[in-house]
């Protein structure tokens, strides 16, 4: 394609960016590559990768018109049928120069980089799907521990937490999937003890999470759960378990702005077991780097909620692997193991022979904590029941302001009414941050009481405008200062020297001498960081739903803006709404219209990837 033809072709395309055109130009230069269809396929590939897909699936592109916009009167581009698209790809990629950078796998067009990532993930995980056999001594040890951790009386109902714990002992790859309150921490804590009991106290188990906040929460929740068991379980066993979770970037040794890792095939992680929380946040590139760093035989256990938002970067590894599950089933080796260790549990349905290698997913279904109005609304959202969800949310009123922080209801609040009562809400949510008599630890606890969540950064319902609104109302005298007492902050870049990582949250507060410092929670209490040594931070009275993953708050306000562009429409999804509402432990206010709410529930994130099919084919 001649360079002077590109402006004519691209001027009719909506939503594409300069990087898409640049990408297409690099691989559409001469010979058989030089044609309009191939150029537009490259534009589409770059576009979908920016949207989180790892590949361009030609089946979904065939005979479709993309990049059109009625609002901008742009006609877009009409793609041909599947055969036409496949012919354009195979013809272009037959060029030797392209074979090192592009890959057509069935009907999926990849950059070879992402194709390799998926191959590496598949190979590493599939090699861990075989079942291990425990000896009689190990069963004896486990049977002495089991009644101290679980109910071992016969029951007609299934105990999925026991099933997940037991199954993970004989597998080198397990996913523990479940929504809020279904007992993921409960299960992981007991699995940690069972692993140590079965394989020895010197077994090296490492906990990890994608963000600093998620790692901190994992430390706190696992540590607290272990303490609860200290009165019933042997103290030496409890003490052998470390709840020191690291971020994946720190674990792998990924430096700021870098993609290279200190840990890899030539320098693997020393752990025998790696348990990763909030696994829905792991993108394809990071997962590939993680599995490359595992030593042979290392158990990998992913914990998360597949209904939450997928990773910010390309890929949705957890969702792809969860899609392979045969719920409530077990292969014969796993069932035999369960019969030995948990004879009190009902037998699971036998899995078809073709799925024997795919029974690594254990989904926890019964919520022990997340109940009431929040649970009902979240379940309706997850099940695409917008009308039932909205009907279950009364409209917020002045009377509900009185005891707001103790609210256990999910309310709706029209945006126009929010503008009227915003000052009252700001005082109800954040005025405790002005109580100068509090200790830093008390103020950090105040930050967990309420958070405003929004899908966007810009606009009247964006993070910037909402934070400015709160500052203007509560901290007007100090709002022009960079730091002031009560300013909640989030670290937005890793700083290994200060042990602060992207996603860590804290507060600006004076010490006993009145000096302003940044305070952060630790496993042992709180620690202070000098403002001069603080990495880049942002104010977080309000934060994006994406940044809130891995956090919990007693109350949340979730803003539901109207979609003004097709790009924004795809952002306002069911997964985003579900993730936002499940950050709340007690109550929630949905700020926006029923129309916006219904559109979000109807919009589901669908990321194209070859991982699920590849993994299925590899295992069978």
Coordinates of C-alpha atoms in Angstrom, one line a residue:
X1 CA 0.0 0.0 0.0
X2 CA 1.4 3.4 -1.0
X3 CA 1.9 5.8 1.9
X4 CA -0.1 8.5 0.2
X5 CA -3.1 6.2 0.2
X6 CA -3.1 5.8 4.0
X7 CA -4.6 9.2 4.9
X8 CA -7.5 8.6 2.5
X9 CA -8.2 5.2 3.9
X10 CA -7.9 6.1 7.6
X11 CA -9.8 9.4 7.6
X12 CA -13.1 7.4 7.5
X13 CA -12.1 5.4 10.6
X14 CA -13.4 6.1 14.2
X15 CA -11.6 5.2 17.4
X16 CA -8.2 4.3 15.8
X17 CA -5.1 6.0 17.2
X18 CA -1.7 6.9 15.6
X19 CA -0.2 3.8 17.1
X20 CA -2.6 1.6 15.2
X21 CA -1.6 3.2 11.9
X22 CA 2.1 3.1 12.7
X23 CA 1.8 -0.6 13.6
X24 CA 0.1 -1.4 10.3
X25 CA 2.7 0.5 8.4
X26 CA 5.5 -1.5 9.9
X27 CA 4.2 -4.8 8.5
X28 CA 2.5 -3.7 5.3
X29 CA 5.3 -2.4 3.2
X30 CA 5.9 -4.3 0.0
X31 CA 5.2 -7.3 -2.2
X32 CA 2.3 -9.6 -1.2
X33 CA 1.9 -7.7 2.1
X34 CA 1.0 -4.6 0.2
X35 CA -2.7 -4.6 0.0
X36 CA -5.6 -2.8 1.7
X37 CA -7.2 -5.8 3.4
X38 CA -4.0 -6.8 5.1
X39 CA -3.4 -3.2 6.1
X40 CA -6.9 -3.0 7.7
X41 CA -6.4 -6.4 9.5
X42 CA -3.2 -5.0 11.1
X43 CA -5.1 -1.8 12.1
X44 CA -7.8 -4.1 13.7
X45 CA -5.2 -6.3 15.4
X46 CA -3.5 -3.3 17.0
X47 CA -6.9 -1.9 18.0
X48 CA -8.1 -5.1 19.7
X49 CA -4.8 -5.5 21.5
X50 CA -5.3 -2.1 23.0
X51 CA -8.8 -3.3 24.1
X52 CA -7.3 -6.2 26.0
X53 CA -7.6 -9.0 23.4
X54 CA -4.5 -11.1 22.7
X55 CA -5.4 -11.8 19.1
X56 CA -7.8 -10.9 16.3
X57 CA -10.3 -13.6 15.8
X58 CA -11.3 -13.5 12.1
X59 CA -14.5 -15.4 12.7
X60 CA -15.9 -12.4 14.6
X61 CA -14.5 -9.9 12.2
X62 CA -15.7 -11.5 9.0
X63 CA -18.4 -9.6 7.1
X64 CA -18.5 -6.9 9.8
X65 CA -18.1 -3.1 9.5
X66 CA -15.7 -1.7 12.1
X67 CA -14.6 1.8 13.1
X68 CA -17.8 3.5 11.9
X69 CA -19.5 6.3 13.8
X70 CA -22.9 7.9 13.2
X71 CA -22.0 10.7 15.6
X72 CA -18.9 11.6 13.6
X73 CA -20.4 10.6 10.3
X74 CA -17.6 8.1 9.6
X75 CA -18.4 5.1 7.5
X76 CA -15.7 2.8 8.9
X77 CA -14.4 -0.2 7.0
X78 CA -16.4 -3.2 5.7
X79 CA -14.4 -6.4 6.1
X80 CA -14.9 -9.3 3.7
X81 CA -16.0 -12.8 4.4
X82 CA -13.9 -15.3 6.4
X83 CA -12.2 -16.9 3.4
X84 CA -11.2 -13.5 2.1
X85 CA -9.6 -12.5 5.4
X86 CA -7.9 -15.9 5.8
X87 CA -6.4 -15.6 2.3
X88 CA -5.1 -12.1 3.0
X89 CA -3.4 -13.4 6.2
X90 CA -1.9 -16.5 4.8
X91 CA -0.6 -14.7 1.7
X92 CA 1.0 -11.9 3.8
X93 CA 2.5 -14.2 6.4
X94 CA 4.0 -16.5 3.8
X95 CA 6.5 -13.6 3.4
X96 CA 9.6 -14.7 5.3
X97 CA 10.1 -11.2 6.8
X98 CA 6.7 -11.5 8.6
X99 CA 7.0 -15.1 9.9
X100 CA 9.1 -14.0 12.9
X101 CA 6.5 -11.4 14.0
X102 CA 3.1 -12.6 13.0
X103 CA 1.2 -15.9 13.5
X104 CA -2.1 -17.2 12.1
X105 CA -3.4 -20.0 14.4
X106 CA -6.6 -21.4 12.9
X107 CA -8.7 -18.2 12.6
X108 CA -6.8 -16.2 15.1
X109 CA -4.2 -13.6 14.0
X110 CA -1.5 -13.0 16.6
X111 CA 1.6 -11.0 17.0
X112 CA 4.1 -13.8 17.6
X113 CA 4.9 -12.3 21.0
X114 CA 1.4 -12.9 22.3
X115 CA 1.2 -16.3 20.6
X116 CA 4.4 -17.3 22.4
X117 CA 3.1 -16.1 25.7
X118 CA 0.0 -18.3 25.4
X119 CA 2.1 -21.3 24.3
X120 CA 4.4 -20.8 27.4
X121 CA 1.4 -20.5 29.8
X122 CA -0.3 -23.6 28.3
X123 CA 2.9 -25.7 28.4
X124 CA 3.7 -24.7 32.0
X125 CA 0.2 -25.3 33.3
X126 CA -0.7 -28.4 31.3
X127 CA 2.5 -30.1 32.6
X128 CA 1.1 -29.5 36.1
X129 CA -2.3 -31.2 35.6
X130 CA -1.1 -34.7 36.4
X131 CA -2.3 -36.1 39.8
X132 CA 0.2 -36.9 42.6
X133 CA -0.3 -39.9 44.9
X134 CA 0.1 -39.5 48.6
X135 CA 1.4 -42.3 50.8
X136 CA -0.3 -43.8 53.9
X137 CA 1.9 -41.7 56.3
X138 CA 0.8 -38.5 54.6
X139 CA -2.9 -39.5 54.8
X140 CA -2.4 -40.3 58.5
X141 CA -1.0 -36.9 59.2
X142 CA -3.7 -35.2 57.2
X143 CA -6.5 -37.1 58.9
X144 CA -5.2 -36.0 62.3
X145 CA -5.4 -32.3 61.2
X146 CA -8.6 -32.4 59.2
X147 CA -11.2 -32.4 62.1
X148 CA -9.3 -29.4 63.6
X149 CA -9.9 -27.4 60.4
X150 CA -13.2 -28.6 59.0
X151 CA -16.5 -30.2 60.0
X152 CA -16.1 -33.9 59.4
X153 CA -19.6 -35.0 60.2
X154 CA -21.6 -36.5 57.3
X155 CA -23.7 -34.0 55.5
X156 CA -25.9 -34.2 52.4
X157 CA -24.6 -30.8 51.2
X158 CA -21.2 -30.5 49.6
X159 CA -18.4 -28.6 51.4
X160 CA -16.6 -27.0 48.4
X161 CA -13.9 -25.5 50.7
X162 CA -12.9 -28.9 51.8
X163 CA -13.0 -30.2 48.3
X164 CA -10.8 -27.4 47.0
X165 CA -8.3 -27.8 49.9
X166 CA -8.1 -31.6 49.5
X167 CA -7.9 -31.6 45.7
X168 CA -5.0 -29.0 45.7
X169 CA -2.9 -31.5 47.7
X170 CA -2.6 -33.9 44.8
X171 CA -2.4 -31.4 41.9
X172 CA 0.4 -29.1 40.9
X173 CA -2.0 -26.6 39.4
X174 CA -5.2 -25.5 41.0
X175 CA -7.6 -22.6 40.6
X176 CA -9.7 -21.6 43.6
X177 CA -12.5 -19.5 42.2
X178 CA -15.3 -17.7 44.1
X179 CA -17.2 -14.5 44.7
X180 CA -16.9 -12.3 47.8
X181 CA -17.5 -14.0 51.1
X182 CA -17.4 -17.6 49.7
X183 CA -14.4 -18.4 51.9
X184 CA -11.3 -18.1 49.6
X185 CA -9.2 -16.9 52.5
X186 CA -10.7 -19.6 54.8
X187 CA -9.7 -22.2 52.2
X188 CA -6.3 -20.8 51.4
X189 CA -5.4 -20.7 55.2
X190 CA -6.4 -24.3 55.7
X191 CA -4.6 -25.3 52.5
X192 CA -1.4 -23.7 53.8
X193 CA -1.6 -25.8 57.0
X194 CA -2.5 -29.0 55.1
X195 CA 0.4 -28.6 52.7
X196 CA 2.8 -28.1 55.6
X197 CA 1.3 -31.1 57.5
X198 CA 1.5 -33.3 54.4
X199 CA 4.9 -32.3 52.9
X200 CA 6.8 -31.1 56.0
X201 CA 7.3 -27.9 57.9
X202 CA 10.2 -26.9 55.7
X203 CA 8.1 -26.8 52.6
X204 CA 8.7 -23.3 51.0
X205 CA 5.4 -21.6 50.4
X206 CA 5.2 -18.2 48.9
X207 CA 2.1 -15.9 48.8
X208 CA 1.8 -13.2 46.1
X209 CA -0.7 -10.8 44.6
X210 CA -0.7 -8.5 41.5
X211 CA -0.7 -5.2 43.5
X212 CA 0.6 -3.9 46.8
X213 CA -2.9 -3.4 48.2
X214 CA -3.9 -6.9 47.3
X215 CA -0.7 -8.3 48.9
X216 CA -1.3 -6.3 52.0
X217 CA -4.9 -7.6 52.3
X218 CA -3.7 -11.1 51.8
X219 CA -1.2 -10.7 54.6
X220 CA -3.8 -9.4 56.9
X221 CA -6.6 -11.8 56.1
X222 CA -4.4 -15.0 56.1
X223 CA -2.6 -13.8 59.3
X224 CA -5.9 -13.2 61.1
X225 CA -7.3 -16.5 60.0
X226 CA -4.2 -18.4 61.2
X227 CA -4.5 -16.7 64.6
X228 CA -8.1 -17.9 64.9
X229 CA -6.8 -21.5 64.5
X230 CA -4.0 -21.2 67.0
X231 CA -6.1 -22.4 69.9
X232 CA -7.0 -25.7 68.1
X233 CA -4.1 -26.4 65.7
X234 CA -0.6 -27.3 66.8
X235 CA 1.4 -24.1 67.4
X236 CA 4.5 -25.3 65.6
X237 CA 2.4 -25.9 62.5
X238 CA 0.8 -22.5 62.7
X239 CA 4.1 -20.8 63.2
X240 CA 5.7 -22.6 60.2
X241 CA 3.3 -20.7 57.9
X242 CA 4.5 -17.3 56.7
X243 CA 1.8 -14.8 55.6
X244 CA 4.4 -12.5 53.9
X245 CA 2.8 -11.9 50.5
X246 CA 4.8 -10.0 47.8
X247 CA 3.7 -8.2 44.7
X248 CA 4.3 -10.2 41.6
X249 CA 6.6 -7.5 40.3
X250 CA 8.7 -7.7 43.4
X251 CA 8.7 -11.5 43.4
X252 CA 9.8 -11.7 39.8
X253 CA 12.2 -8.7 40.1
X254 CA 10.6 -6.6 37.4
X255 CA 12.1 -3.1 37.6
X256 CA 10.2 0.1 37.0
X257 CA 9.4 0.7 33.2
X258 CA 11.0 -2.7 32.5
X259 CA 9.7 -6.0 31.2
X260 CA 12.8 -8.1 32.0
X261 CA 12.7 -10.2 35.2
X262 CA 15.4 -11.2 37.6
X263 CA 13.7 -14.5 38.1
X264 CA 13.2 -16.9 35.1
X265 CA 14.2 -20.3 33.7
X266 CA 17.9 -19.7 34.6
X267 CA 17.1 -18.3 38.0
X268 CA 13.8 -19.8 39.2
X269 CA 11.8 -18.9 42.2
X270 CA 13.0 -20.9 45.2
X271 CA 9.4 -21.8 46.4
X272 CA 7.9 -25.2 46.4
X273 CA 4.3 -23.8 46.3
X274 CA 3.2 -20.4 44.9
X275 CA -0.3 -19.1 45.9
X276 CA -1.4 -16.0 44.0
X277 CA -4.5 -14.0 45.1
X278 CA -6.6 -11.7 42.9
X279 CA -5.6 -13.7 39.9
X280 CA -8.2 -12.1 37.6
X281 CA -5.9 -9.1 37.5
X282 CA -3.0 -11.0 35.9
X283 CA -2.5 -10.3 32.2
X284 CA -1.1 -12.7 29.7
X285 CA 2.4 -11.2 29.5
X286 CA 2.7 -11.2 33.3
X287 CA 1.4 -14.8 33.6
X288 CA 3.9 -15.9 31.0
X289 CA 6.8 -14.4 33.0
X290 CA 5.4 -15.9 36.2
X291 CA 5.2 -19.5 34.9
X292 CA 8.7 -19.2 33.3
X293 CA 10.0 -18.5 36.7
X294 CA 8.6 -21.6 38.4
X295 CA 11.0 -24.5 39.1
X296 CA 9.9 -27.9 37.9
X297 CA 7.4 -29.5 40.3
X298 CA 6.4 -26.2 42.0
X299 CA 2.7 -26.1 42.8
X300 CA 0.9 -23.1 41.4
X301 CA -2.5 -22.1 43.0
X302 CA -4.4 -19.2 41.6
X303 CA -7.1 -17.6 43.7
X304 CA -9.6 -15.1 42.4
X305 CA -13.1 -14.2 41.2
X306 CA -13.5 -14.8 37.4
X307 CA -16.6 -12.5 37.3
X308 CA -14.5 -9.4 38.3
X309 CA -12.8 -7.1 35.8
X310 CA -10.0 -8.7 33.8
X311 CA -6.5 -7.4 33.8
X312 CA -5.8 -3.9 32.5
X313 CA -3.3 -5.2 30.0
X314 CA -4.1 -7.7 27.2
X315 CA -5.5 -11.1 28.1
X316 CA -7.9 -12.6 30.7
X317 CA -6.0 -15.7 31.8
X318 CA -8.2 -16.6 34.8
X319 CA -11.5 -16.3 32.8
X320 CA -10.1 -18.4 29.9
X321 CA -9.0 -21.2 32.2
X322 CA -12.3 -21.1 34.3
X323 CA -14.2 -21.5 31.1
X324 CA -12.8 -25.1 30.9
X325 CA -14.3 -26.2 34.2
X326 CA -16.8 -29.0 34.5
X327 CA -18.5 -27.7 37.7
X328 CA -19.0 -30.2 40.5
X329 CA -17.0 -33.0 38.9
X330 CA -13.8 -34.9 39.7
X331 CA -11.5 -37.3 37.8
X332 CA -11.2 -40.8 39.2
X333 CA -7.8 -40.1 40.8
X334 CA -9.1 -37.0 42.6
X335 CA -12.3 -38.8 43.7
X336 CA -10.3 -41.7 45.1
X337 CA -8.2 -39.2 47.0
X338 CA -11.3 -37.4 48.4
X339 CA -12.8 -40.8 49.4
X340 CA -9.7 -41.5 51.5
X341 CA -9.3 -38.1 53.1
X342 CA -12.9 -36.9 53.2
X343 CA -15.1 -40.0 53.3
X344 CA -17.8 -37.8 55.0
X345 CA -18.3 -35.7 51.9
X346 CA -20.8 -36.6 49.1
X347 CA -19.1 -38.0 46.0
X348 CA -18.6 -35.7 43.0
X349 CA -19.9 -36.5 39.6
X350 CA -17.3 -38.4 37.5
X351 CA -15.7 -36.3 34.9
X352 CA -15.8 -37.4 31.2
X353 CA -12.5 -39.0 30.1
X354 CA -11.8 -36.1 27.8
X355 CA -11.8 -33.7 30.7
X356 CA -9.6 -35.7 33.1
X357 CA -6.8 -33.1 32.8
X358 CA -9.2 -30.2 33.2
X359 CA -10.6 -30.7 36.8
X360 CA -8.1 -28.3 38.3
X361 CA -10.8 -25.6 38.8
X362 CA -12.6 -25.5 42.2
X363 CA -15.4 -22.9 42.5
X364 CA -16.7 -21.9 45.9
X365 CA -20.4 -21.1 45.6
X366 CA -21.9 -20.5 49.1
X367 CA -21.2 -17.0 50.5
X368 CA -20.5 -17.0 54.2
X369 CA -20.1 -13.3 54.6
X370 CA -21.4 -11.4 51.6
X371 CA -25.2 -11.5 52.2
X372 CA -28.3 -9.3 52.3
X373 CA -29.0 -6.6 49.8
X374 CA -25.5 -6.3 48.5
X375 CA -25.3 -10.0 47.7
X376 CA -28.7 -10.0 46.0
X377 CA -27.9 -7.1 43.8
X378 CA -24.4 -8.4 42.9
X379 CA -25.9 -11.8 42.0
X380 CA -28.5 -10.2 39.8
X381 CA -25.8 -8.1 38.0
X382 CA -23.6 -11.2 37.5
X383 CA -26.7 -13.1 36.1
X384 CA -27.7 -10.3 33.7
X385 CA -30.8 -9.5 35.6
X386 CA -30.7 -5.7 35.5
X387 CA -34.4 -5.1 36.2
X388 CA -34.4 -7.3 39.4
X389 CA -31.2 -5.7 40.6
X390 CA -32.6 -2.2 40.2
X391 CA -35.9 -3.0 41.8
X392 CA -33.9 -4.3 44.8
X393 CA -32.4 -0.8 45.3
X394 CA -34.5 1.9 47.0
X395 CA -33.8 5.5 46.3
X396 CA -31.5 7.2 48.7
X397 CA -33.0 10.0 50.8
X398 CA -32.0 12.6 53.4
X399 CA -33.2 10.2 56.1
X400 CA -30.6 7.6 55.1
X401 CA -27.8 10.2 55.6
X402 CA -28.1 10.0 59.4
X403 CA -26.5 6.6 59.9
X404 CA -24.8 6.4 56.6
X405 CA -21.6 4.5 57.5
X406 CA -23.7 1.8 59.1
X407 CA -26.0 1.4 56.1
X408 CA -26.6 -2.2 55.0
X409 CA -28.7 -1.4 51.9
X410 CA -27.9 -0.8 48.2
X411 CA -29.4 2.5 47.2
X412 CA -29.9 4.4 44.0
X413 CA -29.3 8.1 43.7
X414 CA -30.1 10.1 40.6
X415 CA -27.1 12.3 39.5
X416 CA -29.2 15.5 39.8
X417 CA -30.1 14.7 43.4
X418 CA -26.4 13.8 44.1
X419 CA -25.5 17.4 43.2
X420 CA -28.0 18.6 45.7
X421 CA -26.8 16.4 48.6
X422 CA -23.1 16.1 47.7
X423 CA -21.9 18.3 50.5
X424 CA -23.9 16.3 53.1
X425 CA -22.5 13.0 51.6
X426 CA -19.0 14.3 51.6
X427 CA -19.3 15.1 55.3
X428 CA -20.9 11.7 56.0
X429 CA -18.2 9.9 54.2
X430 CA -15.0 11.8 55.0
X431 CA -15.4 14.3 57.8
X432 CA -13.7 11.8 60.3
X433 CA -10.5 12.5 58.4
X434 CA -10.5 16.0 60.0
X435 CA -10.4 14.7 63.5
X436 CA -6.9 15.7 64.5
X437 CA -7.0 13.8 67.8
X438 CA -6.7 10.4 66.0
X439 CA -3.6 8.3 65.8
X440 CA -2.3 7.5 62.3
X441 CA -3.5 3.9 62.8
X442 CA -7.0 5.2 63.6
X443 CA -7.0 7.4 60.5
X444 CA -6.0 4.5 58.3
X445 CA -8.9 2.6 59.6
X446 CA -11.2 5.6 58.7
X447 CA -10.0 5.2 55.1
X448 CA -11.6 1.8 55.0
X449 CA -15.1 3.1 55.9
X450 CA -16.0 4.7 52.6
X451 CA -14.7 5.1 49.1
X452 CA -16.1 6.8 46.0
X453 CA -15.6 4.6 42.9
X454 CA -16.0 5.6 39.3
X455 CA -15.1 4.0 35.9
X456 CA -13.5 7.2 34.5
X457 CA -10.8 9.7 35.3
X458 CA -12.2 12.7 33.4
X459 CA -15.6 14.4 33.3
X460 CA -18.0 15.4 36.1
X461 CA -18.2 11.8 37.4
X462 CA -14.4 11.3 36.9
X463 CA -11.8 10.7 39.6
X464 CA -10.2 14.2 39.2
X465 CA -13.5 16.1 39.5
X466 CA -14.8 14.0 42.5
X467 CA -11.5 14.4 44.4
X468 CA -11.6 18.1 43.8
X469 CA -15.2 18.3 45.0
X470 CA -14.3 16.6 48.3
X471 CA -11.2 18.7 48.8
X472 CA -13.1 21.9 48.1
X473 CA -15.8 21.0 50.6
X474 CA -13.7 19.6 53.5
X475 CA -10.2 20.9 53.0
X476 CA -10.6 24.2 51.3
X477 CA -7.9 26.0 53.3
X478 CA -5.4 23.3 52.5
X479 CA -6.5 22.2 49.0
X480 CA -3.8 24.4 47.4
X481 CA -1.1 22.6 49.3
X482 CA 0.4 19.4 48.0
X483 CA 0.2 17.7 51.4
X484 CA -2.3 18.3 54.2
X485 CA -3.5 16.3 57.2
X486 CA -6.2 13.8 56.1
X487 CA -5.2 13.5 52.5
X488 CA -5.7 9.8 51.4
X489 CA -3.1 8.8 48.9
X490 CA -2.3 5.9 46.6
X491 CA 1.2 5.1 45.3
X492 CA 1.3 5.0 41.5
X493 CA 4.8 3.8 40.9
X494 CA 7.0 1.2 42.5
X495 CA 9.7 2.3 44.9
X496 CA 11.8 -0.6 46.1
X497 CA 14.0 1.5 48.3
X498 CA 11.0 2.6 50.4
X499 CA 9.2 -0.8 50.0
X500 CA 6.2 1.1 48.4
X501 CA 4.5 -0.3 45.4
X502 CA 1.9 0.7 42.8
X503 CA -1.5 0.4 44.5
X504 CA -0.4 0.9 48.1
X505 CA -2.7 3.3 50.0
X506 CA -1.9 5.5 53.0
X507 CA -2.7 8.9 54.5
X508 CA -0.9 12.2 55.2
X509 CA -1.0 12.8 59.0
X510 CA 1.2 14.5 61.6
X511 CA 3.4 12.6 64.0
X512 CA 3.5 13.3 67.8
X513 CA 5.6 16.4 67.0
X514 CA 3.3 17.8 64.4
X515 CA 5.5 16.9 61.4
X516 CA 3.5 15.7 58.4
X517 CA 4.4 12.2 57.2
X518 CA 2.9 9.6 54.9
X519 CA 1.5 6.7 56.9
X520 CA 1.0 3.1 55.6
X521 CA -0.4 0.0 57.2
X522 CA 2.0 -3.0 57.6
X523 CA 1.5 -6.5 59.0
X524 CA 2.9 -5.3 62.3
X525 CA 1.0 -2.0 62.6
X526 CA 1.9 1.3 60.7
X527 CA 5.0 2.9 59.4
X528 CA 5.8 6.4 58.4
X529 CA 7.6 7.7 55.3
X530 CA 9.1 11.1 54.9
X531 CA 7.3 13.2 52.3
X532 CA 10.6 13.9 50.6
X533 CA 11.1 10.2 50.0
X534 CA 7.5 9.5 49.0
X535 CA 7.2 8.2 45.4
X536 CA 4.6 9.6 43.1
X537 CA 1.1 9.5 44.7
X538 CA -2.4 10.6 43.8
X539 CA -5.4 11.6 46.0
X540 CA -8.0 8.9 46.5
X541 CA -11.2 10.1 48.2
X542 CA -12.4 8.7 44.9
X543 CA -10.6 6.2 42.7
X544 CA -11.3 4.2 39.6
X545 CA -13.0 0.8 39.9
X546 CA -9.9 -0.7 38.3
X547 CA -7.6 0.7 41.0
X548 CA -10.0 -0.5 43.8
X549 CA -9.5 -4.2 42.9
X550 CA -8.1 -6.0 45.9
X551 CA -9.6 -3.5 48.3
X552 CA -12.6 -3.6 50.6
X553 CA -14.6 -0.7 52.2
X554 CA -17.6 -0.7 54.5
X555 CA -19.5 1.6 52.1
X556 CA -19.0 2.6 48.5
X557 CA -20.5 5.1 46.1
X558 CA -20.4 3.9 42.5
X559 CA -20.9 6.5 39.8
X560 CA -22.6 5.4 36.6
X561 CA -21.8 8.0 33.9
X562 CA -23.6 8.2 30.6
X563 CA -21.5 6.7 27.8
X564 CA -20.5 9.6 25.4
X565 CA -18.4 7.5 23.0
X566 CA -18.3 3.9 21.8
X567 CA -15.0 3.5 23.6
X568 CA -16.6 4.6 26.9
X569 CA -19.6 2.2 26.2
X570 CA -17.2 -0.8 26.1
X571 CA -15.6 0.4 29.4
X572 CA -18.9 0.6 31.2
X573 CA -19.4 -3.1 31.6
X574 CA -21.1 -5.7 33.8
X575 CA -17.7 -6.8 35.2
X576 CA -16.9 -3.3 36.2
X577 CA -20.2 -2.8 38.0
X578 CA -19.9 -6.2 39.7
X579 CA -16.3 -5.4 40.8
X580 CA -17.3 -2.0 42.2
X581 CA -20.3 -3.3 44.2
X582 CA -18.3 -6.2 45.6
X583 CA -15.7 -3.8 47.1
X584 CA -18.4 -2.9 49.7
X585 CA -18.8 -5.0 52.8
X586 CA -22.0 -3.3 54.2
X587 CA -23.7 -0.9 51.8
X588 CA -23.6 0.9 48.5
X589 CA -25.1 3.8 46.6
X590 CA -25.4 3.7 42.8
X591 CA -25.2 7.3 41.5
X592 CA -26.7 7.5 38.1
X593 CA -29.7 6.6 36.0
X594 CA -31.5 3.3 35.5
X595 CA -30.7 3.5 31.8
X596 CA -26.9 3.7 32.5
X597 CA -27.2 0.9 35.0
X598 CA -29.1 -1.4 32.5
X599 CA -26.6 -0.7 29.7
X600 CA -23.7 -1.6 32.0
X601 CA -25.3 -4.9 33.0
X602 CA -26.0 -5.7 29.4
X603 CA -22.4 -5.0 28.3
X604 CA -20.1 -7.9 29.0
X605 CA -16.3 -8.0 28.6
X606 CA -15.4 -10.5 26.0
X607 CA -11.7 -10.9 25.3
X608 CA -10.5 -13.0 22.3
X609 CA -7.7 -15.4 23.2
X610 CA -6.5 -18.7 22.0
X611 CA -5.5 -19.9 25.5
X612 CA -8.7 -21.9 26.4
X613 CA -8.7 -23.8 23.2
X614 CA -5.0 -24.4 23.2
X615 CA -5.1 -25.7 26.8
X616 CA -8.1 -28.0 26.1
X617 CA -6.3 -29.4 23.0
X618 CA -3.0 -29.8 24.8
X619 CA -4.6 -31.8 27.6
X620 CA -6.7 -34.2 25.5

